[in-house]
């Protein structure tokens, strides 16, 4: 037998499914989906129409709880993952149960989307990016290769986060018993940007159209429309007019 | 046939095995293990009791030796990998032959553990972290997402290494024929910490309770109980009392 | 059925193939290849002789085009991927259609090679490294773990790029409608080096034997034979004689 589809999975019309793919009980696959080889779709996952899922992707994974984890709790009941129509899930990508992926999203190869995450329409999540649990990402964002978005972060609409950018949420760096009360992810407001390999400290806010330059280490909030650079990051200059979000006539195309 | 178990593999009681999983000759799987879909367990791997191994994980991989590699040697005989009871191996994680994973360890999704590595009890290795060959990691450490631990490093007990931290072992950066005599990994003594996206130069020692701040570039040893920051890193202040390892009453819970 | 080989695939002599592997129509596999479990070789891929391909690798993947991508175009016709003899492809590595991998190359576990990429003989691509589309890499390079090489980059011969180094190609950081006309990757000339976790800004040139030190943020071209460090990077000193490319008598061994 070259693929496994549970008899209680529900497949739409004109769905193609590759070899050795596993579709578990209660999964729902919309019309026109193209599913590669060796894909694993766990129980009750809901996939919209015309979704492309590439080889080795895993959809609807249940969290693993280390005994010593302070964020992930075992035994929780998560809602099934929902993947919107016209989305694309890359090779080896992992999307956990309990996440909501809206319409037209691209999640590239080997990226990971943890539980309790929402990703807005037409957002792109780059290769091997990690979106930790309890994160909200808006519409039309580009989160590029290897980006690390820590738990409890909020990313607005039309944000751009360049490759290898890293975020953090624990001002106590894993120590002090009260620290979990103070976990604060990063906030990037609409149109905020983070350039390649920048580092954002816990709880910092990048206001609308603010930007962290390449390799910067951001220890203070970034005001709207300001570019900061350096370690620690300081104001470099104002964002040029032609890079302001309001002037992106091509942005919705 | 929906899974392959070699007739000379040895399975304990109440083991569950997903579809298209491959278990090679001589593998030993303890009682109560839960093995996902598409898992590959290579020859002679030893898995303890109640181990969870998620989809697509590869256990007991043999090294690949590029002709020009200065560290990995082809044709070596490695001991089988040993994975301790109550451990969890994430989706797509790769654990090489010749490694020892102690009890209660969590190795998260797509992490890689190379040959000749020892990982102590209850340590957590984050998503996509890379532990190179000839590394020793102690007990109860948290090595988080995307961390890179280079060959020849030694990490003590109760260490915390935040996401995207990077280490190095070659002061000659890949040049000079004598360089391999001088490879020195990083040393992190008990309770040492490295924050998000910090960079540690070859051979540097982070003494007990010492810490590299976010985005720092550590070019000198870090004294015990001192936090350094910047590029190059300089002393910022002493570690607050409530973050010292001796004051972590919750640490063993 | 424990593996799938399309009747119109062409296999050489003494080829070994693992379980649940999929070889699609028109693929050509040379004599002496060793192919692991769960490997996927897409249509028309050309594999030379004595190539080792480890478990879960995906060869010949077709690009995914997000509606909003400015670089990847859907519906293009790509040449089949060509992998040279004596190469090694690691576990879970992904090599796209339209790439040329020369003889004796090592592509380590979970690395990604996008379309329109050329990789020269005996080069090593490290674990989880990302080589974006439209990149050329020369011979005998070492591109190490987690390195990010952006689109439109050119890497010469005998270059060394250490773990977690990051590059960039967009001086407008994802904004301004004219920006795609100005995308410029990084250039590393023969013998150039980038140390661990360094960041290279768009369009910068590292001249022959030039080097970016660990954690540096490179905002200007690096002259030949000069080491720069810091954020922003400034000249540290000249490369020592024993590290110059011309003095590497062991380099071809």
XYZ file of C-alpha atoms in Angstrom:
759
model
C 0.000 0.000 0.000
C 1.662 3.210 -1.108
C -0.202 5.732 0.984
C -2.445 5.640 4.018
C -5.703 7.537 4.212
C -7.834 6.818 7.246
C -11.382 5.850 6.241
C -12.741 8.685 8.378
C -10.622 11.355 6.688
C -12.542 13.555 4.279
C -11.006 14.422 0.929
C -12.350 17.002 -1.518
C -12.422 16.726 -5.271
C -9.332 16.669 -7.437
C -6.940 16.141 -4.557
C -3.574 14.633 -5.484
C -1.610 12.724 -2.861
C 1.967 11.476 -3.117
C 3.438 8.180 -2.071
C 3.759 7.001 1.526
C 1.734 9.976 2.734
C -0.269 9.422 5.941
C -3.612 11.134 6.516
C -5.068 10.408 9.943
C -8.586 10.123 11.228
C -10.855 13.131 10.953
C -8.567 15.170 8.708
C -10.393 17.303 6.148
C -8.670 18.177 2.856
C -10.306 20.750 0.575
C -10.830 20.593 -3.169
C -7.821 20.876 -5.413
C -5.127 20.291 -2.785
C -1.784 18.960 -3.997
C -0.072 16.873 -1.348
C 3.457 15.560 -1.871
C 5.219 12.376 -0.915
C 5.777 11.368 2.706
C 3.488 14.071 4.084
C 1.931 13.422 7.508
C -1.409 15.021 8.328
C -2.410 14.346 11.919
C -5.877 13.883 13.348
C -8.615 16.373 12.652
C -6.420 18.858 10.771
C -8.471 21.142 8.533
C -6.930 22.058 5.176
C -8.706 24.552 2.875
C -8.908 24.491 -0.910
C -6.034 24.535 -3.372
C -3.396 24.140 -0.684
C -0.006 22.804 -1.768
C 1.763 20.696 0.855
C 5.244 19.554 -0.100
C 7.141 16.375 0.726
C 7.829 15.436 4.349
C 5.684 18.218 5.829
C 3.991 17.425 9.145
C 0.638 19.054 9.874
C -1.129 18.995 13.236
C 1.743 17.826 15.436
C 1.006 17.662 19.163
C 3.442 19.516 21.459
C 6.159 17.745 23.393
C 6.343 18.791 27.035
C 9.700 18.480 28.735
C 9.251 18.001 32.449
C 11.157 21.202 33.037
C 9.512 23.399 30.386
C 8.036 26.612 31.758
C 5.856 27.398 28.746
C 4.659 24.194 27.135
C 2.166 22.218 29.178
C 1.427 18.569 28.564
C -2.076 17.227 28.353
C -3.661 20.388 27.009
C -6.498 20.085 24.563
C -5.674 22.026 21.439
C -8.026 22.873 18.644
C -7.198 21.241 15.332
C -4.875 23.204 13.068
C -6.674 25.164 10.356
C -4.817 26.002 7.129
C -6.490 28.521 4.853
C -7.150 28.096 1.162
C -4.445 28.881 -1.384
C -1.689 28.426 1.184
C 1.582 26.608 0.512
C 3.398 24.476 3.083
C 7.035 23.691 2.249
C 9.084 20.529 2.365
C 9.632 19.306 5.887
C 7.700 22.204 7.437
C 6.042 21.452 10.786
C 2.735 23.070 11.741
C 1.456 22.245 15.225
C -2.089 21.587 16.289
C -3.773 24.639 17.771
C -2.607 27.091 15.108
C -4.548 29.136 12.602
C -2.970 29.756 9.216
C -5.078 32.161 7.153
C -5.586 32.290 3.413
C -2.732 32.542 0.930
C 0.072 32.048 3.447
C 3.424 30.577 2.384
C 5.285 28.573 5.001
C 8.614 27.642 3.440
C 10.725 24.503 3.794
C 11.484 23.212 7.302
C 9.822 26.204 9.002
C 8.089 25.505 12.302
C 4.796 26.961 13.487
C 4.038 26.081 17.103
C 0.689 25.816 18.864
C -1.484 28.872 19.664
C -0.124 30.826 16.708
C -2.159 32.899 14.250
C -0.707 33.916 10.882
C -2.584 36.479 8.802
C -3.464 36.386 5.127
C -0.722 36.421 2.488
C 2.084 36.412 5.018
C 5.291 34.601 4.053
C 7.207 32.575 6.649
C 10.700 31.836 5.345
C 12.683 28.650 5.206
C 13.521 27.251 8.615
C 11.939 30.188 10.452
C 10.669 29.335 13.927
C 7.436 30.830 15.185
C 7.125 29.858 18.834
C 3.854 29.329 20.655
C 1.468 32.144 21.596
C 2.543 34.387 18.722
C 0.296 36.484 16.490
C 1.488 37.614 13.067
C -0.558 39.970 10.880
C -1.238 40.141 7.167
C 1.206 40.548 4.280
C 4.302 40.168 6.461
C 7.558 38.722 5.226
C 9.336 36.741 7.922
C 12.439 35.438 6.204
C 14.839 32.504 6.414
C 15.982 31.389 9.873
C 14.115 34.153 11.725
C 13.394 33.307 15.342
C 10.162 34.729 16.790
C 9.935 33.947 20.501
C 6.797 33.068 22.434
C 4.375 35.882 23.361
C 5.370 38.114 20.438
C 2.988 40.234 18.388
C 3.786 41.166 14.816
C 1.443 43.599 13.047
C 0.565 43.889 9.363
C 3.058 44.534 6.554
C 6.092 43.883 8.735
C 9.392 42.769 7.242
C 11.817 40.631 9.231
C 15.017 39.768 7.395
C 16.972 36.503 7.586
C 18.483 35.327 10.850
C 16.878 38.040 13.001
C 16.439 36.864 16.598
C 14.044 37.876 19.371
C 13.796 37.109 23.085
C 11.235 37.234 25.880
C 12.982 36.556 29.180
C 14.793 39.409 30.892
C 16.023 36.958 33.500
C 17.661 34.610 30.964
C 16.281 31.418 32.351
C 16.850 32.140 36.043
C 14.783 33.307 39.035
C 11.666 31.504 40.029
C 9.380 34.496 39.377
C 10.637 35.023 35.830
C 7.734 33.381 34.058
C 5.452 36.140 35.332
C 7.542 38.618 33.373
C 7.964 36.896 30.039
C 7.335 39.496 27.350
C 7.839 38.853 23.668
C 8.659 41.530 21.148
C 6.082 43.742 19.496
C 6.443 44.935 15.924
C 3.757 47.402 14.923
C 2.420 47.759 11.391
C 5.170 48.294 8.867
C 7.972 47.732 11.369
C 11.157 46.178 10.051
C 14.064 44.161 11.399
C 17.131 43.715 9.182
C 19.416 40.721 8.798
C 20.824 39.096 11.961
C 19.560 41.820 14.307
C 18.821 40.916 17.937
C 15.797 42.250 19.808
C 15.733 42.184 23.610
C 12.713 41.040 25.627
C 9.632 43.192 25.613
C 10.940 45.784 23.187
C 8.503 47.529 20.856
C 9.283 48.495 17.289
C 6.759 51.185 16.527
C 5.143 51.659 13.142
C 7.690 52.031 10.322
C 10.526 51.719 12.845
C 13.507 49.639 11.830
C 16.412 47.775 13.408
C 19.405 47.832 11.037
C 21.512 44.813 10.096
C 23.331 43.274 13.036
C 21.913 45.751 15.538
C 21.243 44.787 19.164
C 18.036 46.517 20.190
C 17.901 47.284 23.926
C 15.277 50.071 23.821
C 11.989 50.575 22.013
C 12.347 51.922 18.465
C 10.219 55.023 17.797
C 8.007 55.111 14.729
C 9.788 55.902 11.476
C 13.275 55.704 12.983
C 16.170 53.436 11.957
C 18.530 52.309 14.720
C 21.874 50.552 14.338
C 24.820 49.299 16.391
C 25.390 47.391 19.618
C 23.643 48.714 21.605
C 21.451 50.204 18.895
C 21.193 53.997 18.588
C 19.306 56.232 16.192
C 20.860 56.306 12.719
C 18.323 58.385 10.804
C 14.682 58.658 9.837
C 13.223 56.139 7.424
C 13.295 57.680 3.909
C 9.930 58.696 2.519
C 10.014 56.090 -0.227
C 10.304 53.318 2.347
C 7.374 54.375 4.522
C 4.513 51.933 4.526
C 2.037 54.544 3.307
C 4.095 54.988 0.137
C 4.152 51.335 -0.938
C 1.808 51.482 -3.889
C 3.013 48.030 -4.970
C 2.568 46.479 -1.579
C -0.800 44.876 -2.123
C -0.068 43.693 -5.634
C 3.468 -3.365 4.176
C 3.062 -0.229 6.234
C 6.155 -0.393 8.404
C 9.390 -2.326 8.419
C 10.786 -3.979 11.500
C 13.817 -6.166 10.964
C 13.273 -9.643 12.404
C 16.387 -9.229 14.536
C 15.211 -5.958 16.107
C 14.018 -6.344 19.691
C 10.838 -4.553 20.759
C 9.600 -4.228 24.352
C 6.021 -4.420 25.526
C 3.369 -1.875 24.663
C 5.433 -0.192 21.978
C 3.448 1.774 19.388
C 4.940 2.341 15.939
C 3.632 4.633 13.209
C 3.322 4.004 9.515
C 6.268 3.596 7.138
C 8.676 3.549 10.061
C 11.898 1.575 9.511
C 13.617 -0.264 12.371
C 16.872 -1.886 11.327
C 18.676 -4.997 12.461
C 19.770 -5.207 16.061
C 17.848 -2.145 17.280
C 16.456 -2.474 20.799
C 13.323 -0.542 21.766
C 12.284 -0.463 25.443
C 8.843 -0.966 26.937
C 6.255 1.710 26.410
C 7.982 3.608 23.595
C 5.800 5.663 21.263
C 7.308 5.919 17.810
C 5.735 8.141 15.165
C 5.318 7.824 11.416
C 8.293 7.693 9.035
C 10.831 7.285 11.838
C 14.137 5.619 10.904
C 16.047 3.722 13.583
C 19.376 2.496 12.283
C 21.260 -0.653 13.204
C 21.895 -1.546 16.814
C 20.452 1.672 18.277
C 19.472 1.249 21.906
C 16.305 3.047 23.024
C 15.264 2.973 26.709
C 11.755 2.786 28.141
C 8.917 5.218 27.570
C 10.765 7.178 24.927
C 8.678 9.268 22.518
C 10.154 9.562 19.021
C 8.240 11.831 16.681
C 7.679 11.635 12.925
C 10.643 11.664 10.529
C 13.284 11.419 13.271
C 16.461 9.549 12.331
C 18.296 7.651 15.091
C 21.763 6.132 14.749
C 22.898 7.867 11.558
C 26.469 7.145 10.471
C 28.696 10.186 9.817
C 29.445 11.453 6.335
C 33.125 12.159 5.747
C 33.979 14.764 3.157
C 37.394 14.119 1.710
C 38.537 17.489 2.984
C 37.042 17.335 6.482
C 39.590 17.893 9.232
C 37.429 16.529 12.072
C 35.185 13.759 10.784
C 36.988 10.572 9.824
C 35.471 7.939 7.596
C 35.533 4.285 8.424
C 35.541 4.729 12.180
C 33.726 2.212 14.306
C 31.215 4.005 16.494
C 29.323 2.521 19.388
C 25.582 2.325 18.889
C 23.605 5.364 20.005
C 22.027 4.970 23.442
C 18.902 6.983 24.287
C 17.877 6.999 27.931
C 14.427 6.232 29.271
C 11.755 8.939 29.392
C 13.471 10.967 26.689
C 11.658 12.687 23.817
C 13.053 13.001 20.293
C 11.319 15.592 18.109
C 10.080 15.548 14.544
C 12.905 15.296 12.046
C 15.597 15.296 14.731
C 18.815 13.483 13.807
C 20.844 11.629 16.436
C 24.098 10.081 15.205
C 25.578 6.762 16.156
C 28.212 7.040 18.861
C 26.236 9.402 21.101
C 24.907 8.925 24.604
C 21.630 10.600 25.490
C 20.844 10.193 29.181
C 17.476 9.858 30.890
C 14.695 12.392 30.511
C 16.326 14.445 27.763
C 14.239 16.420 25.262
C 15.713 16.841 21.793
C 13.330 19.107 19.918
C 12.293 19.120 16.252
C 15.025 19.006 13.586
C 17.845 19.271 16.163
C 21.062 17.428 15.327
C 23.251 15.490 17.750
C 26.510 14.353 16.157
C 28.714 11.400 17.065
C 30.803 11.289 20.263
C 28.369 13.525 22.134
C 27.109 12.998 25.677
C 23.993 14.785 26.917
C 23.194 14.657 30.634
C 19.904 13.894 32.353
C 16.930 16.201 31.908
C 18.717 18.529 29.537
C 16.660 20.201 26.802
C 18.081 20.651 23.300
C 15.957 23.157 21.392
C 14.479 23.040 17.930
C 17.084 22.952 15.192
C 19.986 23.249 17.628
C 23.219 21.687 16.381
C 25.482 19.827 18.770
C 28.655 19.004 16.857
C 30.828 15.974 17.487
C 33.022 15.547 20.575
C 30.806 17.711 22.793
C 29.806 17.010 26.391
C 26.719 18.660 27.871
C 25.787 18.270 31.545
C 22.508 17.822 33.373
C 19.474 20.091 33.451
C 20.777 22.449 30.773
C 18.545 24.373 28.389
C 20.111 24.729 24.963
C 17.514 26.592 22.968
C 16.347 26.960 19.369
C 19.029 27.279 16.659
C 21.947 27.244 19.114
C 25.213 26.159 17.539
C 27.626 24.250 19.794
C 30.898 23.601 17.969
C 33.050 20.492 18.227
C 35.234 20.035 21.327
C 32.974 22.129 23.587
C 32.175 21.332 27.201
C 28.966 22.528 28.793
C 28.517 21.941 32.539
C 25.340 21.391 34.538
C 22.433 23.841 34.763
C 23.662 25.989 31.897
C 21.288 28.116 29.845
C 22.032 28.950 26.219
C 19.435 31.142 24.548
C 18.235 30.956 20.934
C 20.640 31.539 18.063
C 23.774 31.690 20.228
C 26.864 30.654 18.253
C 30.211 29.221 19.279
C 33.499 28.558 17.468
C 36.646 26.491 17.892
C 39.180 27.540 15.282
C 41.299 30.625 15.943
C 42.750 30.266 12.464
C 39.370 30.337 10.712
C 39.975 27.413 8.444
C 43.547 28.270 7.380
C 47.069 27.226 8.292
C 48.060 23.605 8.169
C 48.803 23.377 11.889
C 45.414 24.726 12.923
C 43.816 21.411 13.791
C 46.288 21.033 16.673
C 44.801 24.162 18.201
C 41.071 23.563 17.831
C 39.474 24.491 21.134
C 35.748 24.567 21.719
C 34.027 26.755 24.265
C 33.679 25.837 27.916
C 30.628 26.828 29.936
C 30.968 25.968 33.601
C 28.040 25.069 35.853
C 25.317 27.672 35.756
C 26.922 29.670 32.962
C 24.609 31.467 30.558
C 24.680 32.764 27.008
C 21.883 35.076 25.863
C 20.170 35.327 22.488
C 22.369 35.577 19.377
C 25.606 36.018 21.295
C 28.875 34.875 19.680
C 31.609 33.086 21.612
C 35.149 32.966 20.211
C 37.271 29.821 20.164
C 38.509 28.450 23.441
C 36.767 31.003 25.636
C 35.606 29.946 29.102
C 32.420 31.151 30.728
C 33.013 30.542 34.396
C 30.324 29.480 36.830
C 27.319 31.835 36.803
C 29.011 34.000 34.181
C 26.847 35.335 31.380
C 27.183 36.700 27.854
C 24.416 39.241 27.208
C 22.218 39.333 24.118
C 24.136 39.978 20.921
C 27.495 40.153 22.673
C 30.718 39.046 20.968
C 32.823 37.328 23.605
C 36.562 37.619 22.921
C 37.825 36.968 26.472
C 36.931 34.533 29.232
C 33.966 35.594 31.370
C 34.680 35.549 35.118
C 32.283 33.770 37.432
C 29.144 35.717 38.299
C 29.808 38.501 35.788
C 27.612 39.658 32.903
C 29.379 40.976 29.810
C 27.846 42.789 26.829
C 28.787 44.535 23.608
C 31.111 43.939 20.662
C 33.715 43.187 21.891
C 32.074 42.218 25.154
C 32.980 44.117 28.322
C 31.780 43.787 31.909
C 28.284 45.156 32.407
C 27.581 44.215 36.024
C 27.485 41.340 38.471
C 24.767 38.736 38.142
C 21.940 39.661 40.567
C 21.611 37.432 43.625
C 18.243 36.071 42.532
C 19.751 34.767 39.307
C 22.684 32.893 40.854
C 22.488 29.166 40.458
C 22.629 28.552 44.210
C 19.410 30.531 44.625
C 17.308 28.541 42.139
C 15.074 26.640 44.526
C 12.784 25.740 41.620
C 15.554 24.514 39.415
C 15.234 20.821 40.135
C 11.457 20.760 40.088
C 5.655 -2.440 -1.666
C 8.592 -1.015 0.214
C 9.964 1.449 -2.297
C 8.765 3.064 -5.491
C 10.888 3.287 -8.613
C 9.140 4.590 -11.693
C 9.547 2.199 -14.615
C 11.067 5.004 -16.681
C 13.752 5.827 -14.105
C 17.195 4.608 -15.047
C 19.362 2.957 -12.402
C 23.051 2.082 -12.780
C 24.787 -1.006 -11.495
C 25.266 -1.774 -7.840
C 22.854 0.893 -6.648
C 21.419 0.345 -3.164
C 18.074 1.918 -2.276
C 16.465 2.120 1.174
C 12.880 1.539 2.171
C 9.979 3.782 1.183
C 12.213 5.740 -1.155
C 10.483 7.317 -4.177
C 12.263 7.704 -7.524
C 10.169 9.507 -10.100
C 9.950 9.279 -13.846
C 13.049 10.043 -15.877
C 15.461 10.130 -12.939
C 18.928 8.781 -13.739
C 21.022 7.248 -10.949
C 24.679 6.407 -11.655
C 26.595 3.259 -10.799
C 27.415 2.602 -7.191
C 25.015 5.110 -5.614
C 23.883 4.459 -2.047
C 20.434 5.872 -1.408
C 18.927 5.811 2.094
C 15.421 5.311 3.386
C 12.594 7.726 2.605
C 14.574 9.599 -0.024
C 12.564 11.422 -2.705
C 14.123 11.944 -6.134
C 11.897 14.023 -8.352
C 11.442 13.829 -12.089
C 14.419 13.843 -14.413
C 17.039 14.430 -11.697
C 20.495 13.349 -12.813
C 22.700 11.725 -10.182
C 26.313 10.785 -11.007
C 28.273 7.764 -9.841
C 29.037 6.757 -6.280
C 26.790 9.412 -4.785
C 25.574 8.849 -1.220
C 22.118 10.257 -0.509
C 20.980 9.936 3.101
C 17.529 9.384 4.574
C 14.727 11.882 3.918
C 16.680 13.920 1.377
C 14.632 15.535 -1.391
C 16.271 15.987 -4.802
C 14.823 18.017 -7.646
C 12.139 19.951 -5.760
C 10.218 22.520 -7.777
C 10.085 26.081 -6.342
C 7.082 27.420 -4.504
C 6.025 30.877 -5.665
C 4.220 33.040 -3.153
C 1.994 35.524 -4.903
C 4.005 38.326 -3.360
C 7.510 37.004 -3.964
C 9.750 39.400 -5.862
C 12.403 36.832 -6.784
C 10.810 33.447 -7.320
C 8.606 33.180 -10.364
C 6.037 30.465 -10.829
C 5.712 28.479 -13.992
C 9.347 28.729 -15.005
C 10.913 25.804 -16.747
C 13.969 24.682 -14.855
C 16.594 22.266 -16.049
C 16.800 19.057 -14.075
C 19.143 19.091 -11.102
C 22.540 17.544 -11.814
C 24.546 16.065 -8.933
C 28.153 15.192 -9.686
C 29.848 11.899 -8.967
C 31.296 11.186 -5.526
C 29.043 13.758 -3.883
C 27.237 13.221 -0.586
C 23.769 14.568 0.195
C 22.831 14.588 3.890
C 19.746 13.547 5.778
C 16.792 15.775 5.021
C 18.761 17.993 2.658
C 16.733 19.667 -0.094
C 18.228 20.310 -3.532
C 15.977 22.143 -5.984
C 15.579 21.534 -9.672
C 17.674 23.865 -11.788
C 20.855 23.521 -9.737
C 24.256 22.133 -10.664
C 26.225 20.336 -7.978
C 29.706 19.426 -9.215
C 31.853 16.444 -8.345
C 32.796 15.541 -4.797
C 30.532 18.063 -3.071
C 29.207 17.425 0.446
C 25.807 18.911 1.249
C 25.211 18.196 4.923
C 21.991 17.360 6.780
C 18.937 19.593 6.235
C 20.859 22.061 4.052
C 18.914 23.715 1.235
C 20.149 24.438 -2.261
C 17.703 26.509 -4.263
C 17.215 26.712 -8.028
C 19.764 28.374 -10.356
C 22.653 27.581 -8.022
C 26.058 26.221 -9.041
C 28.360 24.614 -6.491
C 31.945 23.856 -7.507
C 33.954 20.694 -6.998
C 34.818 19.507 -3.501
C 32.955 22.308 -1.792
C 31.316 21.539 1.557
C 27.911 22.986 2.422
C 27.284 22.626 6.159
C 24.315 21.353 8.067
C 21.224 23.478 7.633
C 23.007 26.045 5.487
C 20.751 27.883 3.049
C 21.971 28.705 -0.441
C 19.331 30.899 -2.027
C 18.581 31.020 -5.732
C 20.903 32.588 -8.319
C 24.051 31.931 -6.282
C 27.396 30.692 -7.594
C 29.880 29.031 -5.248
C 33.369 28.020 -6.390
C 35.570 25.034 -5.682
C 36.935 23.770 -2.370
C 34.883 26.184 -0.273
C 33.689 25.414 3.231
C 30.291 26.931 3.922
C 29.497 25.813 7.440
C 26.480 25.074 9.620
C 23.525 27.495 9.457
C 25.221 29.877 7.029
C 22.781 32.006 5.053
C 23.841 32.937 1.507
C 21.315 35.307 -0.034
C 20.197 35.370 -3.660
C 22.524 36.917 -6.258
C 25.695 36.186 -4.277
C 28.994 35.063 -5.780
C 31.469 33.054 -3.759
C 34.861 32.325 -5.318
C 37.195 29.372 -4.816
C 38.708 28.318 -1.489
C 36.431 30.547 0.571
C 35.647 29.769 4.188
C 32.364 30.862 5.743
C 31.975 29.929 9.394
C 28.784 28.850 11.173
C 25.806 31.192 11.412
C 27.247 33.874 9.125
C 24.498 35.883 7.416
C 24.361 37.853 4.202
C 21.841 40.227 2.623
C 20.996 41.686 -0.765
C 18.370 44.401 -0.336
C 19.508 47.873 0.720
C 15.869 48.891 0.929
C 14.926 46.128 3.385
C 11.815 45.015 1.616
C 10.393 48.460 0.790
C 10.226 50.819 -2.192
C 8.833 49.642 -5.475
C 12.089 50.099 -7.366
C 14.149 48.021 -4.936
C 14.246 44.845 -6.976
C 16.336 46.668 -9.583
C 19.010 47.163 -6.937
C 19.212 43.746 -5.328
C 22.886 42.906 -4.962
C 24.151 39.852 -3.149
C 27.518 39.625 -1.493
C 30.731 38.806 -3.323
C 33.510 36.810 -1.705
C 36.601 36.596 -3.860
C 39.005 33.655 -3.844
C 40.226 32.827 -0.387
C 37.886 35.292 1.347
C 36.669 34.374 4.804
C 33.722 35.184 7.044
C 33.908 34.145 10.702
C 31.175 32.877 12.994
C 27.912 34.851 13.169
C 29.190 37.789 11.135
C 26.704 39.880 9.134
C 27.428 41.155 5.623
C 25.407 44.042 4.208
C 23.997 44.073 0.669
C 26.400 44.316 -2.219
C 29.558 44.268 -0.116
C 32.690 42.692 -1.587
C 35.196 40.703 0.428
C 38.322 40.848 -1.673
C 40.804 38.011 -1.971
C 42.079 36.805 1.418
C 39.949 39.434 3.171
C 38.163 38.400 6.327
C 35.215 39.449 8.487
C 35.931 38.555 12.133
C 33.496 36.794 14.452
C 30.324 38.768 15.104
C 31.359 41.648 12.866
C 28.809 43.720 10.941
C 30.334 44.498 7.572
C 29.057 47.782 6.088
C 31.926 48.449 3.663
C 33.946 46.344 1.244
C 36.832 44.452 2.843
C 40.176 45.007 1.088
C 42.275 42.016 0.118
C 44.284 40.478 2.938
C 42.656 42.585 5.664
C 40.727 41.415 8.740
C 37.897 43.642 9.952
C 35.984 43.369 13.232
C 33.299 45.156 15.257
C 29.931 46.763 14.629
C 30.330 48.521 12.269
C 33.406 46.585 11.183
C 36.765 48.385 11.046
C 40.245 47.185 10.130
C 41.794 45.019 12.832
C 45.029 43.913 11.158
C 46.473 42.216 8.103
C 45.910 38.509 7.620
C 49.014 36.670 8.921
C 51.241 35.145 6.284
C 50.485 31.591 7.364
C 46.768 32.140 6.726
C 47.080 33.521 3.211
C 45.623 31.292 0.561
C 48.902 31.061 -1.332
C 50.524 29.477 1.718
C 48.033 26.631 2.164
C 50.149 23.714 1.019
C 47.604 21.309 2.544
C 44.630 22.926 0.909
C 44.220 20.526 -1.975
C 44.957 17.400 0.014
